[in-house]
Amino acid sequence: MVCSKICSVDVSKRSTRLEDIAALAGVSISTASRALNDSPAVNARTKQTIWKLAKEHDYPFRRYMPAGPIGASGTIALVTPRPQGREGRLSDPFFLELLAGVGEAARERGCDLVMSHVSPANIDDLNAAMTTSRADGVIFLGQSTLHSAFNRMAETDGRFVVWGAELPEQNYCSIGSDNINGGRRATAHLARLGRKRIVFLGDLDPPEAMQRQRGYAEAMEAAGLGVDPDLIVPAHFEVESAEASVDSMIRRGLDFDGIVAASDLIALGAVRALLHAGKRVPEDVSVIGFDNVPFSRYSRPALSTIAQDTMKAGRLMVSKLLDHAGEGGGRSERIPTDLIVRETCGG
């Protein structure tokens, strides 16, 4: 038990020792040591007192500090590989939605979140992110080009889960949306509206965007429209890149009456370019995005999109990590997507 009055100990003329902290807190040396190591054998109030005293008296304790505030049942580290097809920007609106989903799920489980500064680019970086973390597990928000590296790491360390696509011969757990069906539904909807020349606009390198393009191609074939390579137009996951791509399409005289975008940011850039060129949306060109980020409903015209359930995604990633610790996170899962029809495509 902590003394109601802090004991008087003169530590002004020498370096503070563990026994000094114990005496100041009115506890045994062993209790002070356990508290500084965040042992569950010490109650939260005693820990708080001892951490506060250690800080006030410059006790060199920081190497023992837990990854987050004391009292948490666990700690989850978040790592964002770069590039992810979204340029790895923390300000990306979908990334923030996904981060909120993970944060809410972690809070429900009594866990702290630690955002890592590391942006792994190879297997060595991944191993460093795992072995130097004091967290109970790591969530990687994006696969980038690291699929093979994740497979290799899963052979020796299963304390991680990845947000991303499920790929062939995958040995690690990934949680992600049903990108193929999302791309298929968006394209099929435009085809039902009578659109014949539908563009797929997006970066095809990231696995998720590649799967969305696959769904687009399947829907085009099913509608009897075929896949015209000229209608597969690259654009990075940002408004400016998409705007420039659509400007180029218009200047080249490309004939198109619909756009399926790989993200909402790309779709918004497309709408900006179309309106600037005097095109009417959706009368002349219908547009559908992907993500359903919050501002998509407030754009003018309001953006039709494919919704991803980021709250469910967060719960799945956290539960896989905590409930299957050391087992590779269990089996991968796909989250259903939903078509949200607003003003940019009509119907």
Short mmCIF file of C-alpha atoms in Angstrom, two decimals:
data_model
loop_
_atom_site.label_atom_id
_atom_site.label_comp_id
_atom_site.label_asym_id
_atom_site.label_seq_id
_atom_site.Cartn_x
_atom_site.Cartn_y
_atom_site.Cartn_z
CA MET A 1 0.00 0.00 0.00
CA VAL A 2 1.25 3.51 -0.79
CA CYS A 3 1.83 5.76 2.23
CA SER A 4 -0.70 8.57 2.59
CA LYS A 5 2.20 10.94 3.11
CA ILE A 6 5.27 10.68 0.93
CA CYS A 7 8.28 9.85 3.07
CA SER A 8 11.09 12.39 3.34
CA VAL A 9 14.15 11.22 1.44
CA ASP A 10 17.06 13.49 0.55
CA VAL A 11 18.04 12.67 -3.02
CA SER A 12 19.18 16.15 -4.01
CA LYS A 13 22.91 15.48 -3.74
CA ARG A 14 23.14 12.16 -5.57
CA SER A 15 21.55 10.20 -8.37
CA THR A 16 18.19 8.73 -7.54
CA ARG A 17 18.21 4.99 -6.87
CA LEU A 18 15.42 2.43 -6.97
CA GLU A 19 15.41 2.23 -3.19
CA ASP A 20 14.89 6.01 -3.07
CA ILE A 21 11.79 5.74 -5.24
CA ALA A 22 10.52 2.90 -3.05
CA ALA A 23 11.08 4.94 0.10
CA LEU A 24 9.39 8.02 -1.37
CA ALA A 25 6.37 5.92 -2.33
CA GLY A 26 6.32 4.01 0.95
CA VAL A 27 6.57 0.61 -0.73
CA SER A 28 9.11 -2.18 -0.86
CA ILE A 29 11.92 -2.12 -3.40
CA SER A 30 10.46 -5.18 -5.11
CA THR A 31 7.06 -3.46 -5.45
CA ALA A 32 8.71 -0.36 -6.90
CA SER A 33 10.59 -2.51 -9.39
CA ARG A 34 7.45 -4.37 -10.45
CA ALA A 35 5.56 -1.10 -10.81
CA LEU A 36 8.24 0.39 -13.04
CA ASN A 37 8.00 -2.70 -15.22
CA ASP A 38 4.20 -2.36 -15.40
CA SER A 39 3.62 -5.67 -13.65
CA PRO A 40 -0.05 -6.70 -13.30
CA ALA A 41 0.77 -7.67 -9.70
CA VAL A 42 0.80 -3.96 -8.76
CA ASN A 43 -2.43 -1.97 -8.75
CA ALA A 44 -2.87 1.00 -11.06
CA ARG A 45 -2.92 3.63 -8.29
CA THR A 46 0.42 2.47 -6.89
CA LYS A 47 1.92 2.37 -10.39
CA GLN A 48 0.78 5.91 -11.08
CA THR A 49 2.38 7.16 -7.88
CA ILE A 50 5.69 5.43 -8.56
CA TRP A 51 5.87 6.52 -12.21
CA LYS A 52 5.17 10.11 -11.13
CA LEU A 53 7.90 10.02 -8.49
CA ALA A 54 10.38 8.48 -10.91
CA LYS A 55 9.73 11.26 -13.38
CA GLU A 56 9.94 14.03 -10.78
CA HIS A 57 13.26 12.76 -9.43
CA ASP A 58 14.90 12.01 -12.80
CA TYR A 59 15.13 8.30 -12.14
CA PRO A 60 16.47 6.66 -15.35
CA PHE A 61 13.34 4.56 -15.88
CA ARG A 62 12.29 5.28 -19.45
CA ARG A 63 13.76 2.08 -20.83
CA TYR A 64 11.29 0.24 -18.60
CA MET A 65 8.28 2.31 -19.59
CA PRO A 66 5.38 0.43 -21.20
CA ALA A 67 4.46 1.29 -24.78
CA GLY A 68 1.36 3.15 -23.58
CA PRO A 69 -0.26 4.45 -20.39
CA ILE A 70 -0.36 1.94 -17.57
CA GLY A 71 -3.47 -0.09 -16.98
CA ALA A 72 -4.00 -1.20 -20.58
CA SER A 73 -4.58 -4.91 -21.16
CA GLY A 74 -2.28 -4.82 -24.17
CA THR A 75 -0.62 -2.68 -26.81
CA ILE A 76 -1.00 -2.83 -30.59
CA ALA A 77 1.53 -1.23 -32.92
CA LEU A 78 0.37 0.23 -36.24
CA VAL A 79 2.86 0.19 -39.12
CA THR A 80 2.22 1.67 -42.58
CA PRO A 81 4.33 0.27 -45.41
CA ARG A 82 5.17 2.71 -48.19
CA PRO A 83 4.11 3.08 -50.89
CA GLN A 84 0.64 1.58 -50.56
CA GLY A 85 -0.83 2.93 -53.77
CA ARG A 86 -2.12 5.81 -51.68
CA GLU A 87 1.32 7.40 -51.46
CA GLY A 88 1.53 6.34 -47.79
CA ARG A 89 0.01 9.62 -46.59
CA LEU A 90 -1.41 9.58 -43.07
CA SER A 91 -3.84 12.32 -44.13
CA ASP A 92 -5.53 10.05 -46.70
CA PRO A 93 -9.23 10.11 -45.69
CA PHE A 94 -9.71 6.37 -46.09
CA PHE A 95 -6.61 5.70 -43.99
CA LEU A 96 -8.09 7.90 -41.24
CA GLU A 97 -11.38 5.99 -41.39
CA LEU A 98 -9.52 2.69 -41.12
CA LEU A 99 -7.41 4.03 -38.27
CA ALA A 100 -10.61 5.05 -36.45
CA GLY A 101 -11.97 1.53 -36.89
CA VAL A 102 -8.84 -0.01 -35.39
CA GLY A 103 -8.82 2.56 -32.58
CA GLU A 104 -12.42 1.91 -31.57
CA ALA A 105 -11.85 -1.84 -31.60
CA ALA A 106 -8.66 -1.54 -29.54
CA ARG A 107 -10.44 0.64 -26.99
CA GLU A 108 -13.21 -1.95 -26.66
CA ARG A 109 -10.53 -4.51 -25.82
CA GLY A 110 -8.74 -2.19 -23.39
CA CYS A 111 -5.66 -1.91 -25.58
CA ASP A 112 -3.43 1.03 -26.41
CA LEU A 113 -2.35 1.90 -29.94
CA VAL A 114 1.16 2.95 -30.90
CA MET A 115 1.75 4.52 -34.31
CA SER A 116 5.18 3.53 -35.57
CA HIS A 117 7.40 5.90 -37.56
CA VAL A 118 8.73 2.90 -39.50
CA SER A 119 7.76 2.54 -43.19
CA PRO A 120 9.06 -0.93 -44.12
CA ALA A 121 10.15 -1.56 -47.69
CA ASN A 122 11.63 -5.09 -47.46
CA ILE A 123 11.86 -8.20 -45.30
CA ASP A 124 14.61 -6.74 -43.12
CA ASP A 125 12.46 -3.70 -42.35
CA LEU A 126 9.51 -5.93 -41.49
CA ASN A 127 11.60 -8.05 -39.14
CA ALA A 128 12.95 -4.92 -37.49
CA ALA A 129 9.43 -3.60 -36.99
CA MET A 130 8.47 -6.85 -35.28
CA THR A 131 11.55 -7.55 -33.18
CA THR A 132 12.07 -4.02 -31.87
CA SER A 133 8.44 -3.50 -30.82
CA ARG A 134 7.30 -4.04 -27.24
CA ALA A 135 3.71 -4.30 -28.46
CA ASP A 136 1.69 -7.50 -28.19
CA GLY A 137 1.27 -7.50 -31.96
CA VAL A 138 1.48 -5.42 -35.11
CA ILE A 139 -1.15 -4.37 -37.63
CA PHE A 140 0.30 -3.46 -41.02
CA LEU A 141 -2.04 -1.03 -42.78
CA GLY A 142 -1.29 -1.98 -46.37
CA GLN A 143 0.58 -4.67 -48.29
CA SER A 144 2.51 -2.47 -50.72
CA THR A 145 4.87 -4.83 -52.58
CA LEU A 146 5.58 -6.89 -49.46
CA HIS A 147 3.41 -9.95 -50.05
CA SER A 148 6.37 -12.34 -50.36
CA ALA A 149 8.12 -10.71 -47.41
CA PHE A 150 5.01 -11.11 -45.23
CA ASN A 151 4.88 -14.78 -46.22
CA ARG A 152 8.49 -15.26 -45.15
CA MET A 153 8.00 -13.42 -41.87
CA ALA A 154 4.93 -15.53 -41.04
CA GLU A 155 7.18 -18.59 -40.93
CA THR A 156 8.95 -17.30 -37.82
CA ASP A 157 6.65 -14.69 -36.24
CA GLY A 158 2.87 -14.77 -36.37
CA ARG A 159 2.15 -11.72 -34.21
CA PHE A 160 0.82 -9.60 -37.06
CA VAL A 161 -2.20 -8.97 -39.27
CA VAL A 162 -2.24 -7.11 -42.60
CA TRP A 163 -4.91 -4.86 -44.08
CA GLY A 164 -5.04 -5.74 -47.76
CA ALA A 165 -5.99 -8.22 -50.44
CA GLU A 166 -5.97 -11.99 -50.15
CA LEU A 167 -3.43 -13.26 -52.67
CA PRO A 168 -2.42 -16.67 -54.03
CA GLU A 169 -0.31 -18.90 -51.76
CA GLN A 170 -0.73 -16.54 -48.82
CA ASN A 171 0.61 -17.74 -45.45
CA TYR A 172 -0.33 -14.74 -43.32
CA CYS A 173 -3.65 -13.30 -42.19
CA SER A 174 -5.04 -10.39 -44.17
CA ILE A 175 -8.30 -8.54 -43.63
CA GLY A 176 -9.70 -6.55 -46.52
CA SER A 177 -12.78 -5.70 -48.51
CA ASP A 178 -14.24 -7.75 -51.34
CA ASN A 179 -12.56 -5.60 -53.95
CA ILE A 180 -13.44 -7.83 -56.90
CA ASN A 181 -17.16 -7.75 -56.15
CA GLY A 182 -16.98 -4.02 -55.42
CA GLY A 183 -15.46 -3.30 -58.82
CA ARG A 184 -17.95 -5.63 -60.43
CA ARG A 185 -20.99 -3.99 -58.79
CA ALA A 186 -19.88 -0.45 -59.66
CA THR A 187 -19.33 -1.35 -63.31
CA ALA A 188 -22.52 -3.41 -63.63
CA HIS A 189 -24.54 -0.51 -62.27
CA LEU A 190 -23.21 1.86 -64.92
CA ALA A 191 -23.85 -0.76 -67.60
CA ARG A 192 -27.46 -1.08 -66.41
CA LEU A 193 -27.80 2.68 -66.80
CA GLY A 194 -26.92 2.26 -70.47
CA ARG A 195 -23.29 3.36 -70.29
CA LYS A 196 -21.22 1.70 -73.01
CA ARG A 197 -17.75 3.24 -72.81
CA ILE A 198 -16.80 2.87 -69.16
CA VAL A 199 -13.31 3.85 -68.00
CA PHE A 200 -11.49 2.20 -65.12
CA LEU A 201 -9.44 4.99 -63.54
CA GLY A 202 -6.74 4.09 -61.03
CA ASP A 203 -3.27 2.80 -60.20
CA LEU A 204 -3.06 -0.91 -61.02
CA ASP A 205 0.05 -1.71 -58.98
CA PRO A 206 -1.53 -2.01 -55.49
CA PRO A 207 -3.16 -5.44 -55.00
CA GLU A 208 -6.50 -3.95 -53.93
CA ALA A 209 -6.78 -1.70 -56.99
CA MET A 210 -5.74 -4.59 -59.21
CA GLN A 211 -8.64 -6.63 -57.81
CA ARG A 212 -11.08 -3.76 -58.35
CA GLN A 213 -9.98 -3.60 -61.98
CA ARG A 214 -10.53 -7.34 -62.26
CA GLY A 215 -14.12 -6.91 -61.06
CA TYR A 216 -14.56 -4.10 -63.60
CA ALA A 217 -13.32 -6.34 -66.41
CA GLU A 218 -15.61 -9.20 -65.38
CA ALA A 219 -18.65 -6.88 -65.36
CA MET A 220 -17.75 -5.39 -68.74
CA GLU A 221 -17.53 -8.87 -70.25
CA ALA A 222 -20.78 -9.96 -68.59
CA ALA A 223 -22.55 -6.90 -70.02
CA GLY A 224 -21.29 -7.72 -73.51
CA LEU A 225 -19.22 -4.55 -73.67
CA GLY A 226 -15.77 -6.14 -73.73
CA VAL A 227 -12.63 -4.62 -72.26
CA ASP A 228 -10.98 -1.87 -74.30
CA PRO A 229 -7.35 -1.32 -73.18
CA ASP A 230 -7.74 2.37 -74.02
CA LEU A 231 -10.35 2.62 -71.26
CA ILE A 232 -7.92 1.40 -68.57
CA VAL A 233 -6.44 4.73 -67.50
CA PRO A 234 -3.77 5.07 -64.78
CA ALA A 235 -4.13 7.59 -61.96
CA HIS A 236 -2.53 7.78 -58.53
CA PHE A 237 -4.67 7.82 -55.38
CA GLU A 238 -4.97 11.59 -55.23
CA VAL A 239 -7.29 14.24 -56.63
CA GLU A 240 -4.69 16.06 -58.71
CA SER A 241 -3.45 12.95 -60.48
CA ALA A 242 -6.97 11.85 -61.39
CA GLU A 243 -7.85 15.33 -62.60
CA ALA A 244 -4.79 15.37 -64.86
CA SER A 245 -5.62 11.91 -66.25
CA VAL A 246 -9.18 12.88 -67.13
CA ASP A 247 -7.99 16.17 -68.65
CA SER A 248 -5.67 14.12 -70.86
CA MET A 249 -8.49 11.75 -71.85
CA ILE A 250 -10.65 14.69 -72.92
CA ARG A 251 -7.84 16.40 -74.85
CA ARG A 252 -7.10 13.16 -76.70
CA GLY A 253 -10.73 12.90 -77.71
CA LEU A 254 -11.25 9.57 -75.94
CA ASP A 255 -14.89 8.53 -76.19
CA PHE A 256 -16.29 7.57 -72.75
CA ASP A 257 -19.56 7.97 -70.85
CA GLY A 258 -18.75 6.38 -67.48
CA ILE A 259 -15.92 6.16 -64.95
CA VAL A 260 -15.30 3.54 -62.29
CA ALA A 261 -12.62 5.01 -60.02
CA ALA A 262 -10.35 2.98 -57.75
CA SER A 263 -10.97 5.39 -54.84
CA ASP A 264 -13.14 8.32 -53.86
CA LEU A 265 -10.21 10.74 -54.17
CA ILE A 266 -9.70 9.59 -57.76
CA ALA A 267 -13.43 9.92 -58.45
CA LEU A 268 -13.54 13.45 -57.07
CA GLY A 269 -10.60 14.44 -59.24
CA ALA A 270 -12.41 12.98 -62.24
CA VAL A 271 -15.57 14.97 -61.46
CA ARG A 272 -13.56 18.17 -61.11
CA ALA A 273 -11.95 17.64 -64.51
CA LEU A 274 -15.28 16.80 -66.17
CA LEU A 275 -17.05 19.86 -64.80
CA HIS A 276 -14.11 22.09 -65.72
CA ALA A 277 -14.34 20.79 -69.30
CA GLY A 278 -18.05 21.61 -69.46
CA LYS A 279 -19.20 18.00 -69.12
CA ARG A 280 -22.35 17.28 -67.12
CA VAL A 281 -22.23 14.71 -64.34
CA PRO A 282 -24.07 12.33 -64.54
CA GLU A 283 -25.86 13.33 -67.76
CA ASP A 284 -22.77 13.15 -69.97
CA VAL A 285 -20.52 10.98 -67.82
CA SER A 286 -21.49 8.89 -64.78
CA VAL A 287 -18.89 8.42 -62.03
CA ILE A 288 -18.60 5.92 -59.18
CA GLY A 289 -15.83 5.97 -56.55
CA PHE A 290 -14.60 3.43 -54.00
CA ASP A 291 -14.29 3.85 -50.19
CA ASN A 292 -17.32 5.96 -49.15
CA VAL A 293 -15.18 8.40 -47.17
CA PRO A 294 -17.30 10.90 -45.20
CA PHE A 295 -16.94 13.88 -47.52
CA SER A 296 -18.11 11.90 -50.57
CA ARG A 297 -21.72 12.51 -49.63
CA TYR A 298 -21.14 16.26 -49.34
CA SER A 299 -19.49 16.81 -52.71
CA ARG A 300 -21.48 18.54 -55.44
CA PRO A 301 -22.78 16.47 -57.09
CA ALA A 302 -22.77 13.93 -54.24
CA LEU A 303 -20.49 11.02 -55.08
CA SER A 304 -21.80 7.52 -55.79
CA THR A 305 -19.36 4.99 -54.36
CA ILE A 306 -18.59 1.51 -53.10
CA ALA A 307 -18.62 1.48 -49.31
CA GLN A 308 -16.05 -0.35 -47.20
CA ASP A 309 -16.97 -1.15 -43.59
CA THR A 310 -13.97 0.27 -41.73
CA MET A 311 -15.51 -0.32 -38.29
CA LYS A 312 -15.91 -4.03 -39.00
CA ALA A 313 -12.43 -4.08 -40.52
CA GLY A 314 -10.97 -2.63 -37.33
CA ARG A 315 -12.77 -5.13 -35.11
CA LEU A 316 -11.62 -8.05 -37.27
CA MET A 317 -7.98 -6.99 -37.34
CA VAL A 318 -7.83 -6.40 -33.59
CA SER A 319 -9.61 -9.65 -32.73
CA LYS A 320 -7.46 -11.68 -35.12
CA LEU A 321 -4.34 -10.21 -33.59
CA LEU A 322 -5.32 -10.66 -29.95
CA ASP A 323 -7.27 -13.91 -30.13
CA HIS A 324 -4.77 -15.73 -32.36
CA ALA A 325 -1.51 -14.37 -30.96
CA GLY A 326 1.43 -16.31 -32.33
CA GLU A 327 -0.82 -18.31 -34.67
CA GLY A 328 -0.52 -16.04 -37.68
CA GLY A 329 -3.78 -14.26 -36.95
CA GLY A 330 -5.98 -17.14 -38.05
CA ARG A 331 -7.61 -17.28 -41.47
CA SER A 332 -7.93 -14.28 -43.78
CA GLU A 333 -11.36 -12.72 -44.26
CA ARG A 334 -13.07 -10.50 -46.83
CA ILE A 335 -15.55 -7.81 -45.80
CA PRO A 336 -18.60 -7.30 -48.04
CA THR A 337 -18.82 -4.03 -49.99
CA ASP A 338 -21.97 -2.05 -50.71
CA LEU A 339 -23.04 0.14 -53.63
CA ILE A 340 -24.07 3.63 -52.50
CA VAL A 341 -25.98 5.43 -55.26
CA ARG A 342 -25.90 9.21 -55.11
CA GLU A 343 -25.91 12.00 -57.69
CA THR A 344 -22.82 11.28 -59.81
CA CYS A 345 -24.30 8.23 -61.51
CA GLY A 346 -28.06 8.45 -61.00
CA GLY A 347 -30.43 5.53 -61.18
#
